[in-house]
mmCIF file of C-alpha atoms in Angstrom:
data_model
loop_
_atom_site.group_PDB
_atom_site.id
_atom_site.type_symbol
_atom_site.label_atom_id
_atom_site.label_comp_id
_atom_site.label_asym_id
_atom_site.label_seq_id
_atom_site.Cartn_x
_atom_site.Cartn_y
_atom_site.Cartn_z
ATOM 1 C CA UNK V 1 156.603 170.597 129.480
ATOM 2 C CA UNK V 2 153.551 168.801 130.555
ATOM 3 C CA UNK V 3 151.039 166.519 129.447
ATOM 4 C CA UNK V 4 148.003 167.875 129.563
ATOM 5 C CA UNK V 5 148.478 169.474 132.726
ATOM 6 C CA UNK V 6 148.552 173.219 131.785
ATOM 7 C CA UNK V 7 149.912 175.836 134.164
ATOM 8 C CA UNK V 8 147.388 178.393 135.866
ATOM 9 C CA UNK V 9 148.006 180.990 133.540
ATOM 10 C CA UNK V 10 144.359 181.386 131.783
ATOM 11 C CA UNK V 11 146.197 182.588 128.535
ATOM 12 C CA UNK V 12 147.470 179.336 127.566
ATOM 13 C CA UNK V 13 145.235 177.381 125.535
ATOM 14 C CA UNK V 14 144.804 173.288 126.574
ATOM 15 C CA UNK V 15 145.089 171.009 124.139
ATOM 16 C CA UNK V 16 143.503 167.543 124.946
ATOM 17 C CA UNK V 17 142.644 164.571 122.578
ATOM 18 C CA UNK V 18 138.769 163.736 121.760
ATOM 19 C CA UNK V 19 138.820 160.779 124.054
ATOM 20 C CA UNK V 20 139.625 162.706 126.975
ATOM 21 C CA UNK V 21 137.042 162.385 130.371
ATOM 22 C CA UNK V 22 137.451 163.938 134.152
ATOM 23 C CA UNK V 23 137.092 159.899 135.478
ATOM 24 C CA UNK V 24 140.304 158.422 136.452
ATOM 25 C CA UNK V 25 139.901 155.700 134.145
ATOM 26 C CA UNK V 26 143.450 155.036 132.090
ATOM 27 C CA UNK V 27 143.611 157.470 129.433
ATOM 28 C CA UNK V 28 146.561 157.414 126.596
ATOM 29 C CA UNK V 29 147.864 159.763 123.533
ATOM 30 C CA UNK V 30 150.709 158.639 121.788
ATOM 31 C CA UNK V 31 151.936 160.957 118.389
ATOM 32 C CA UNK V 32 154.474 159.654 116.052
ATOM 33 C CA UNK V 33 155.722 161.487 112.702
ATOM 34 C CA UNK V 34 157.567 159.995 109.466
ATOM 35 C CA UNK V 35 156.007 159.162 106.130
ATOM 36 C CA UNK V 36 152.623 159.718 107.914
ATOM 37 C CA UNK V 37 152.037 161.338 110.846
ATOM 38 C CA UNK V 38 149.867 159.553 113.033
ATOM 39 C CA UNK V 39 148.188 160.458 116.862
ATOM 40 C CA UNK V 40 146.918 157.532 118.507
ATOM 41 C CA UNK V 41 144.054 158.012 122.094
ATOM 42 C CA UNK V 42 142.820 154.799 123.778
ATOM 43 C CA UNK V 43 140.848 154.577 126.649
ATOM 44 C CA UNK V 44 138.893 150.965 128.014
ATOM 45 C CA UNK V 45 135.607 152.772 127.811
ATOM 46 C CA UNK V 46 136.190 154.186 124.271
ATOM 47 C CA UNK V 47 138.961 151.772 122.306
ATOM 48 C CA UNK V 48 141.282 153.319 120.153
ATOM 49 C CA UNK V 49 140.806 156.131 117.939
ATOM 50 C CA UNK V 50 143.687 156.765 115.077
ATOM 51 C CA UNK V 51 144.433 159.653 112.977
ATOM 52 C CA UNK V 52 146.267 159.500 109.992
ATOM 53 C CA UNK V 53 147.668 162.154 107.760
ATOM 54 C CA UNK V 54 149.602 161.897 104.993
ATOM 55 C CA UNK V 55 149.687 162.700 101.059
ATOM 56 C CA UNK V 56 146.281 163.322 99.456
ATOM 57 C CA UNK V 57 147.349 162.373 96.117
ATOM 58 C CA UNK V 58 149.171 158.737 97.364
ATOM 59 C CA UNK V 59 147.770 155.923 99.351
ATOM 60 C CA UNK V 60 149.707 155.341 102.644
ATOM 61 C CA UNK V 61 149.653 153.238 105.557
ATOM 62 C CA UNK V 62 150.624 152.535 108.836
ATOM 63 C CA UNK V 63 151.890 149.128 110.359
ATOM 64 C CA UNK V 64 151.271 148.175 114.200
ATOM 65 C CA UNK V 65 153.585 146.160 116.586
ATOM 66 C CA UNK V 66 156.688 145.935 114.087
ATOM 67 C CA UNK V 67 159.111 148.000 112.914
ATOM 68 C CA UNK V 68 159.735 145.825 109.760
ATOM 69 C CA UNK V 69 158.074 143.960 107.661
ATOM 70 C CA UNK V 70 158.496 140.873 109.344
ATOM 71 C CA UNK V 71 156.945 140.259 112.976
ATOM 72 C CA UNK V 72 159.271 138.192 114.190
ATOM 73 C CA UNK V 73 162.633 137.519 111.815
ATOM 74 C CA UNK V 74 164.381 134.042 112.606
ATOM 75 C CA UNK V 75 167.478 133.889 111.032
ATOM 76 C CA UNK V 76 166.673 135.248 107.307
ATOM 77 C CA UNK V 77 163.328 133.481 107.087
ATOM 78 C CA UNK V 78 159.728 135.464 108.236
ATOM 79 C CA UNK V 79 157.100 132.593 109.794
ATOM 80 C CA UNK V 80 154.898 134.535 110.823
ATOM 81 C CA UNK V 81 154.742 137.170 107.939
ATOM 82 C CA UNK V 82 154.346 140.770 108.506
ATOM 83 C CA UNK V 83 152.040 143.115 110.910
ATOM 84 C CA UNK V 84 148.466 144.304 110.511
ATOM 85 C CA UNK V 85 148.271 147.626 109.012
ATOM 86 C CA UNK V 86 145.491 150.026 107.946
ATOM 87 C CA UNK V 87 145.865 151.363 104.658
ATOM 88 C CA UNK V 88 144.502 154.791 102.946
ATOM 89 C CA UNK V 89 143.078 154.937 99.163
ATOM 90 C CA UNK V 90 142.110 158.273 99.276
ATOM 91 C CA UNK V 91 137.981 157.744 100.337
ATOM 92 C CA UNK V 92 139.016 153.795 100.857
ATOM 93 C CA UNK V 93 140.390 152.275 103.839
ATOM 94 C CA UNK V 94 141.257 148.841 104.491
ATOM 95 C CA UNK V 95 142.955 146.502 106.793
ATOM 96 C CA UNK V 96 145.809 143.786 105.752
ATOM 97 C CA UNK V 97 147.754 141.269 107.138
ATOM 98 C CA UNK V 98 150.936 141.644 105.518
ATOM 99 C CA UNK V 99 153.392 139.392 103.941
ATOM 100 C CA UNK V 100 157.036 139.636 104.700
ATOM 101 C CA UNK V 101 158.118 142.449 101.660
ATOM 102 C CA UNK V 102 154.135 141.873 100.300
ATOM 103 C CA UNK V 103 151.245 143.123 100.404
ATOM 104 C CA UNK V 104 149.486 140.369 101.995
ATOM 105 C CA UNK V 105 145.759 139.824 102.709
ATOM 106 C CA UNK V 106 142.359 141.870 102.968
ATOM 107 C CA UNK V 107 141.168 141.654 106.541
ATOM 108 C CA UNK V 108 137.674 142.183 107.815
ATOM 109 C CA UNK V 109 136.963 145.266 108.965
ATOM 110 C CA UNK V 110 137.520 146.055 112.528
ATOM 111 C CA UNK V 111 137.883 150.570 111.957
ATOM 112 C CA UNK V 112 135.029 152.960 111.759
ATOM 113 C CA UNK V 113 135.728 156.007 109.757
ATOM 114 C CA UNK V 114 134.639 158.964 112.106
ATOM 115 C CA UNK V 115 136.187 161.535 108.947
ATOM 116 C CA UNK V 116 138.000 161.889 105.703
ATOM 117 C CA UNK V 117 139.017 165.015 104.482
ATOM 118 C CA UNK V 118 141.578 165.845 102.084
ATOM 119 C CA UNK V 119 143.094 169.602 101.976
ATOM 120 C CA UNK V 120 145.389 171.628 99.899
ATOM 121 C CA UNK V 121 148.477 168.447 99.825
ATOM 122 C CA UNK V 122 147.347 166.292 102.423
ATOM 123 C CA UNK V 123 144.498 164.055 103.908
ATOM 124 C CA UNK V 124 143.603 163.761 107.262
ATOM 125 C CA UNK V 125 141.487 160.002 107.818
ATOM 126 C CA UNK V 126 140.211 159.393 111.488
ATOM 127 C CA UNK V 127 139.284 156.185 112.610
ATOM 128 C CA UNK V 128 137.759 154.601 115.585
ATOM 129 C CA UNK V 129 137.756 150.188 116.487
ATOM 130 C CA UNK V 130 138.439 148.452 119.437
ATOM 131 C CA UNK V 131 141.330 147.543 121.548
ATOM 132 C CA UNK V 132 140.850 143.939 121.144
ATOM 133 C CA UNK V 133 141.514 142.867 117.770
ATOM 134 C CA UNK V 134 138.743 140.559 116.383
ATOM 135 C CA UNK V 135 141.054 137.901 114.654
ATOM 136 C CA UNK V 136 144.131 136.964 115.764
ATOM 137 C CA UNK V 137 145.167 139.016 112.416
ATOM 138 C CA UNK V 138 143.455 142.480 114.015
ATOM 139 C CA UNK V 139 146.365 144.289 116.296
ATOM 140 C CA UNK V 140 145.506 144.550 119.808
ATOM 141 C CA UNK V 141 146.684 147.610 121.976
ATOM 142 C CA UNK V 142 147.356 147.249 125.472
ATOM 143 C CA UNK V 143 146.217 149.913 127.692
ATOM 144 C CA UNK V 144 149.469 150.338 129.902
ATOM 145 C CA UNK V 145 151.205 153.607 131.088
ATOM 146 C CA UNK V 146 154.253 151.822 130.037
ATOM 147 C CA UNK V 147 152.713 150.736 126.545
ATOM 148 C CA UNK V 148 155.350 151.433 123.339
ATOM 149 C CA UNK V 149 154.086 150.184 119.810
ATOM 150 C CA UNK V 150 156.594 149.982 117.306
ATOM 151 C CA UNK V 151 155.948 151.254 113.811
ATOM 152 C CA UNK V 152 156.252 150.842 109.907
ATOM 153 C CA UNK V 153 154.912 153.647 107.611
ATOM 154 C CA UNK V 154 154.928 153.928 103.734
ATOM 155 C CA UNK V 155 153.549 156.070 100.859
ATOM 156 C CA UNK V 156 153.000 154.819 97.552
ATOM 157 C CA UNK V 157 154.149 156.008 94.127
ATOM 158 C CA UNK V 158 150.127 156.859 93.172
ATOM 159 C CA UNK V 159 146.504 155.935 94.797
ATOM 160 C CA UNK V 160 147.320 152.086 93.660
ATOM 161 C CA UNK V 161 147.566 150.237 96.511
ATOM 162 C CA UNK V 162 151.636 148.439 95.364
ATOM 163 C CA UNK V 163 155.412 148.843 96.162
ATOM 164 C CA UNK V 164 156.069 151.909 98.018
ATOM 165 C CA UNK V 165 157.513 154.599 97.047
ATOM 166 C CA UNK V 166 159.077 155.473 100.828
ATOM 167 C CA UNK V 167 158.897 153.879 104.360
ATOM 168 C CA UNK V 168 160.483 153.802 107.605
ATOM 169 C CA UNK V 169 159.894 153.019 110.819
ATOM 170 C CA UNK V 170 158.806 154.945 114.181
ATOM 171 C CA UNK V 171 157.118 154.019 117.399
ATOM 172 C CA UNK V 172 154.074 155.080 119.783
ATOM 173 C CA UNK V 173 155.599 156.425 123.189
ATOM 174 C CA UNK V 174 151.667 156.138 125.332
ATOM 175 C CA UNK V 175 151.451 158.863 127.929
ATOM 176 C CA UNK V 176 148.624 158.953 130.151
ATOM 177 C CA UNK V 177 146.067 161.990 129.977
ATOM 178 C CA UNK V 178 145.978 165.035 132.807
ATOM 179 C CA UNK V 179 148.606 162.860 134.612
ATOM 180 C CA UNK V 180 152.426 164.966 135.411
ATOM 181 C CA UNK V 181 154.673 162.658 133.298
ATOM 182 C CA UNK V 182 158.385 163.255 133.569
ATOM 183 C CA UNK V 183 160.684 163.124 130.245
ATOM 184 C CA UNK V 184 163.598 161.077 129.716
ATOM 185 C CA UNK V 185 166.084 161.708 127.054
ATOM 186 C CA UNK V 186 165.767 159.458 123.799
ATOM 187 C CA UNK V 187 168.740 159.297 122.160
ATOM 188 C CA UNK V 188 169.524 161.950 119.167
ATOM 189 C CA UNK V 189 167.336 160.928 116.024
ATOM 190 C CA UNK V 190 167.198 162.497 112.482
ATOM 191 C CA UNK V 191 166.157 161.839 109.292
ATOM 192 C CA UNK V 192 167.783 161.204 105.417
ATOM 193 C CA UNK V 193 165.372 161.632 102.801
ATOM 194 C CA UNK V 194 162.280 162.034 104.694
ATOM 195 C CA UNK V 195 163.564 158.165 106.584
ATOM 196 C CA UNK V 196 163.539 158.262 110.408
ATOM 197 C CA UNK V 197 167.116 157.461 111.435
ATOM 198 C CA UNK V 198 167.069 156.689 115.445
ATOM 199 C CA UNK V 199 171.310 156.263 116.327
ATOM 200 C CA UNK V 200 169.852 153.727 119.525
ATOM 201 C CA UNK V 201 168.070 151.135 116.811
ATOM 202 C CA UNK V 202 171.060 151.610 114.288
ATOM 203 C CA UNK V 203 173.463 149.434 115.236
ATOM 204 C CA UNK V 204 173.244 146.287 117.280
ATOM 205 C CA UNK V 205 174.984 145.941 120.518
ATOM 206 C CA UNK V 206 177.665 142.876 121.027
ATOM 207 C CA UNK V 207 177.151 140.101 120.818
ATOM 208 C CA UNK V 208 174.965 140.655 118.363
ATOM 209 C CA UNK V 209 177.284 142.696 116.303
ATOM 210 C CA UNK V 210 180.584 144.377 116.529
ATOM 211 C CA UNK V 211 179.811 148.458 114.892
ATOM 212 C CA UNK V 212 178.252 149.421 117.880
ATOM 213 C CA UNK V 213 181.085 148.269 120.188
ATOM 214 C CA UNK V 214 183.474 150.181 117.497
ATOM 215 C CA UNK V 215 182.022 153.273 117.122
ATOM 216 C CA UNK V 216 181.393 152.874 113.689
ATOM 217 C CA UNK V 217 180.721 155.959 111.337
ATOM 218 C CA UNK V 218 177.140 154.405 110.223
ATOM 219 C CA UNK V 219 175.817 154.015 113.238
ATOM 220 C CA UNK V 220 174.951 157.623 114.118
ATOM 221 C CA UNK V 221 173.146 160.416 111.727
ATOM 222 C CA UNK V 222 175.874 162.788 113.065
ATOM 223 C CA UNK V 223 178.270 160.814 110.783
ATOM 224 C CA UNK V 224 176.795 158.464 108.822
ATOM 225 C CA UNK V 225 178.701 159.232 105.167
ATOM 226 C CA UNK V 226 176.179 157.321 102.651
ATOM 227 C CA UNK V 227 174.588 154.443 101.863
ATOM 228 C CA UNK V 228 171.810 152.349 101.709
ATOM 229 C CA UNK V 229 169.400 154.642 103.675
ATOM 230 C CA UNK V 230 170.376 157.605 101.111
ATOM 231 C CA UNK V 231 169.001 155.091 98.001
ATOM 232 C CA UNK V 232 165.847 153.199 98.740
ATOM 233 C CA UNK V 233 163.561 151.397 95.851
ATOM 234 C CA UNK V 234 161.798 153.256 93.956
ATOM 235 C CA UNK V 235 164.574 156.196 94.055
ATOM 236 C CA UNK V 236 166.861 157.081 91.334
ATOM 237 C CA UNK V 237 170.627 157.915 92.850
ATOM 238 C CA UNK V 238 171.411 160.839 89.676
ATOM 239 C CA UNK V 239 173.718 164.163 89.457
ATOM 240 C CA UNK V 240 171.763 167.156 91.132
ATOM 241 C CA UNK V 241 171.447 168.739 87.494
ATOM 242 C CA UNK V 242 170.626 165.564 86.001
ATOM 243 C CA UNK V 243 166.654 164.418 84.346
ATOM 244 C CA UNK V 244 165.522 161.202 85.339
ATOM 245 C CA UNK V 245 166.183 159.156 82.003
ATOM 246 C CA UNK V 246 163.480 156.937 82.891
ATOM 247 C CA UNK V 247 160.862 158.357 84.577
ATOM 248 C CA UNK V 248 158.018 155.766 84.246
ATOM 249 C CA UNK V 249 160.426 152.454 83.891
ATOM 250 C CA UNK V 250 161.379 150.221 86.579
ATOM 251 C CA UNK V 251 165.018 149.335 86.878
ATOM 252 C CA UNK V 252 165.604 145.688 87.145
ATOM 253 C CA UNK V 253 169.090 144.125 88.726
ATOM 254 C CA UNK V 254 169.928 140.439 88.926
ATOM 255 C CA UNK V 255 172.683 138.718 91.575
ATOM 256 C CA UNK V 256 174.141 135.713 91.097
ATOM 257 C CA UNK V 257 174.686 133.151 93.791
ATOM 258 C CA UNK V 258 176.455 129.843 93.797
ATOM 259 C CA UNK V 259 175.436 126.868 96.402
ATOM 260 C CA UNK V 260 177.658 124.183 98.175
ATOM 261 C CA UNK V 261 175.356 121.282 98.906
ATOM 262 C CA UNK V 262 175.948 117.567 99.764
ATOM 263 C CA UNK V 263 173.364 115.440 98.729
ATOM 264 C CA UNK V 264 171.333 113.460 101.537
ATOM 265 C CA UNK V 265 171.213 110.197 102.138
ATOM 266 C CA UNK V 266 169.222 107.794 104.065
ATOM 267 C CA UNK V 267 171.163 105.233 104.932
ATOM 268 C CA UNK V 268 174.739 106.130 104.346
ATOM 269 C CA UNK V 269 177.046 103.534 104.758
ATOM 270 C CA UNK V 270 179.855 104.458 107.764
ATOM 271 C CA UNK V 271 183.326 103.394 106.307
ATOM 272 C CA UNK V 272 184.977 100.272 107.495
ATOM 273 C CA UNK V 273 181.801 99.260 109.270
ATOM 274 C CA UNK V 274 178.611 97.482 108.602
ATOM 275 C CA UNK V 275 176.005 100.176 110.211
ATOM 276 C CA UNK V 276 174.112 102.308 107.550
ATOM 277 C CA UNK V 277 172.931 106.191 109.382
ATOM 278 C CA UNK V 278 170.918 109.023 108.010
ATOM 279 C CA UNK V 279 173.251 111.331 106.582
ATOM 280 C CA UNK V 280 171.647 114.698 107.610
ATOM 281 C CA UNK V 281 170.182 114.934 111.152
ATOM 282 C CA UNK V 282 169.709 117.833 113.451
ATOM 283 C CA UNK V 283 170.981 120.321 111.447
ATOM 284 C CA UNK V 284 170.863 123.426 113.213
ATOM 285 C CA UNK V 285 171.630 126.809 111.160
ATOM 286 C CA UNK V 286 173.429 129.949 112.972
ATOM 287 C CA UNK V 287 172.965 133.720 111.317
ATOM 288 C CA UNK V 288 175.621 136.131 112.961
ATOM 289 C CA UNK V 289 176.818 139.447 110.856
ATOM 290 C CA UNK V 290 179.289 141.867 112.044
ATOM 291 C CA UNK V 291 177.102 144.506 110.679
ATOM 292 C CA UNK V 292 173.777 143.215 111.947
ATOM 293 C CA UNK V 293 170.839 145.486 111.738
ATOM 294 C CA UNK V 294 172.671 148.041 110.153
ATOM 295 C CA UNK V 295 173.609 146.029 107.283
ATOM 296 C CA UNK V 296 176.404 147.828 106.246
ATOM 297 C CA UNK V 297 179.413 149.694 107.592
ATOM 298 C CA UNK V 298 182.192 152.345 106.985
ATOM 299 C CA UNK V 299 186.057 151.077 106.890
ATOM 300 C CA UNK V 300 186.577 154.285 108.303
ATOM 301 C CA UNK V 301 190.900 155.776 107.194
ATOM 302 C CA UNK V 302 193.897 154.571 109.266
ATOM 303 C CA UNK V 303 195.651 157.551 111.317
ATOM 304 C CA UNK V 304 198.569 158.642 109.476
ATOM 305 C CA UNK V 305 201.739 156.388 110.056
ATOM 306 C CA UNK V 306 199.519 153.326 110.999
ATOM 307 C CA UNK V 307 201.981 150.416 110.207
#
């Protein structure tokens, strides 16, 4: 295997980006598939160039630098809501800032539209802009040999830019162009429902959380048995010989949750002494699940004759 580096033999055919040049100037091609398959070149003298393929017939889009929703998740609150992404509308393309599970805000335009073209069930958009992002919205790519950009991509249920209809997320391994690059192994990846399921971002090492640790069943696509990842919104979980009784209706579902609360008080009074103090100060909250980012787990059967 090589990258860009073909062997002497004249019958093989080399396959090279757009962006590529004969200077030694860093050069970098990065491909990542899911819900849209994207292949990413960058260069200092050129920027980035991105294209995007995905259902002609759906929008779809493609977050940078997260592989969530949220940039950066502090306990179960989102601050600084979710990543840039470029979206397709079949001829329309735009740029957001999204919200943590929203759609967010319009951003200027930072991406030239080199093409557009739609074929027999899919549409290939490519798009040129520059490394630098020109808000502090606008994603900017570092040009590093060691550069890895973390993903989110979705298609929608028609053209109407709204909830998604699928997602997942992926990431943008940068190689460098007509450079030798050796290959490391991965980890073993797979996929449920079209969903990229990666067995090393599964499950969350200890401390963080205790399924890794134990080998549990849901942590790796060889034996993950069901769950969340096998029904995702906008997905209807029927018999295989069974008609969607709904077919244009949104399903609806409401929890109920009850909260313990103690009411806060300025100047509490301390009991058996004549000093009033705030009742609430420094109050520090700590998030820590067993089944952290996994979010669920197997209780996998006792060996027979387990006391």
């Amino acid at each position: 295997v090589w990258n860009n580096s073909p062997p002497k033999d004249s019958s093989v055919v080399r396959s090279t980006t757009t962006m590529e040049r004969s200077d030694e100037s860093v050069q970098l091609v990065a491909f990542a598939a899911g819900q849209v398959n994207v292949t990413v070149a960058m260069s200092e003298e050129d920027g980035v160039e991105i294209s995007m393929t995905g259902p002609k017939d759906l929008w779809f889009g493609i977050g940078f630098g997260s592989d969530s929703m949220c940039l950066h998740l502090q306990a179960d609150e989102c601050p600084t809501g979710g990543p840039y992404a470029i979206i397709v509308q079949g001829e329309h393309v735009h740029e957001r800032k999204l919200d943590f599970h929203g759609p967010g805000e319009t951003l200027p335009a930072s991406v030239t539209i080199k093409s557009n073209e739609e074929n027999e069930d899919s549409r290939k958009v490519v798009l040129t802009r520059p490394l630098q992002g020109i808000s502090e919205k606008h994603y900017t790519f570092e040009l590093s040999t060691s550069s890895s950009v973390p993903l989110i991509m979705a298609r929608g249920c028609g053209m109407e830019f709204s909830q998604h209809c699928g997602h997942g997320p992926s990431s943008l391994d940068f190689l460098p162009v007509n450079q030798p690059t050796p290959l490391c192994q991965a980890g073993i990846a797979g996929t449920i429902g079209g969903l990229l399921f990666r067995n090393k971002d599964r499950c969350a090492a200890f401390p963080t959380g205790d399924l890794a640790s134990q080998h549990n069943p849901t942590c790796a696509v060889e034996t993950y048995a069901g769950g969340m990842i096998c029904c995702r919104d906008g997905q209807s979980l029927l018999d295989k010989d069974q008609e969607q009784p709904w077919p244009h209706q949104r399903l609806e579902y409401r929890l109920k949750y009850r909260f313990y609360f103690q009411e806060y008080a300025k100047d509490a009074r301390v009991e058996g002494q004549s000093i009033t103090v705030t009742s609430h100060t420094n109050l520090v909250r700590f998030l820590w699940m067993t089944e952290s980012f996994a979010n669920e787990y197997d209780i996998p059967q006792c060996r027979p004759g387990t006391p």
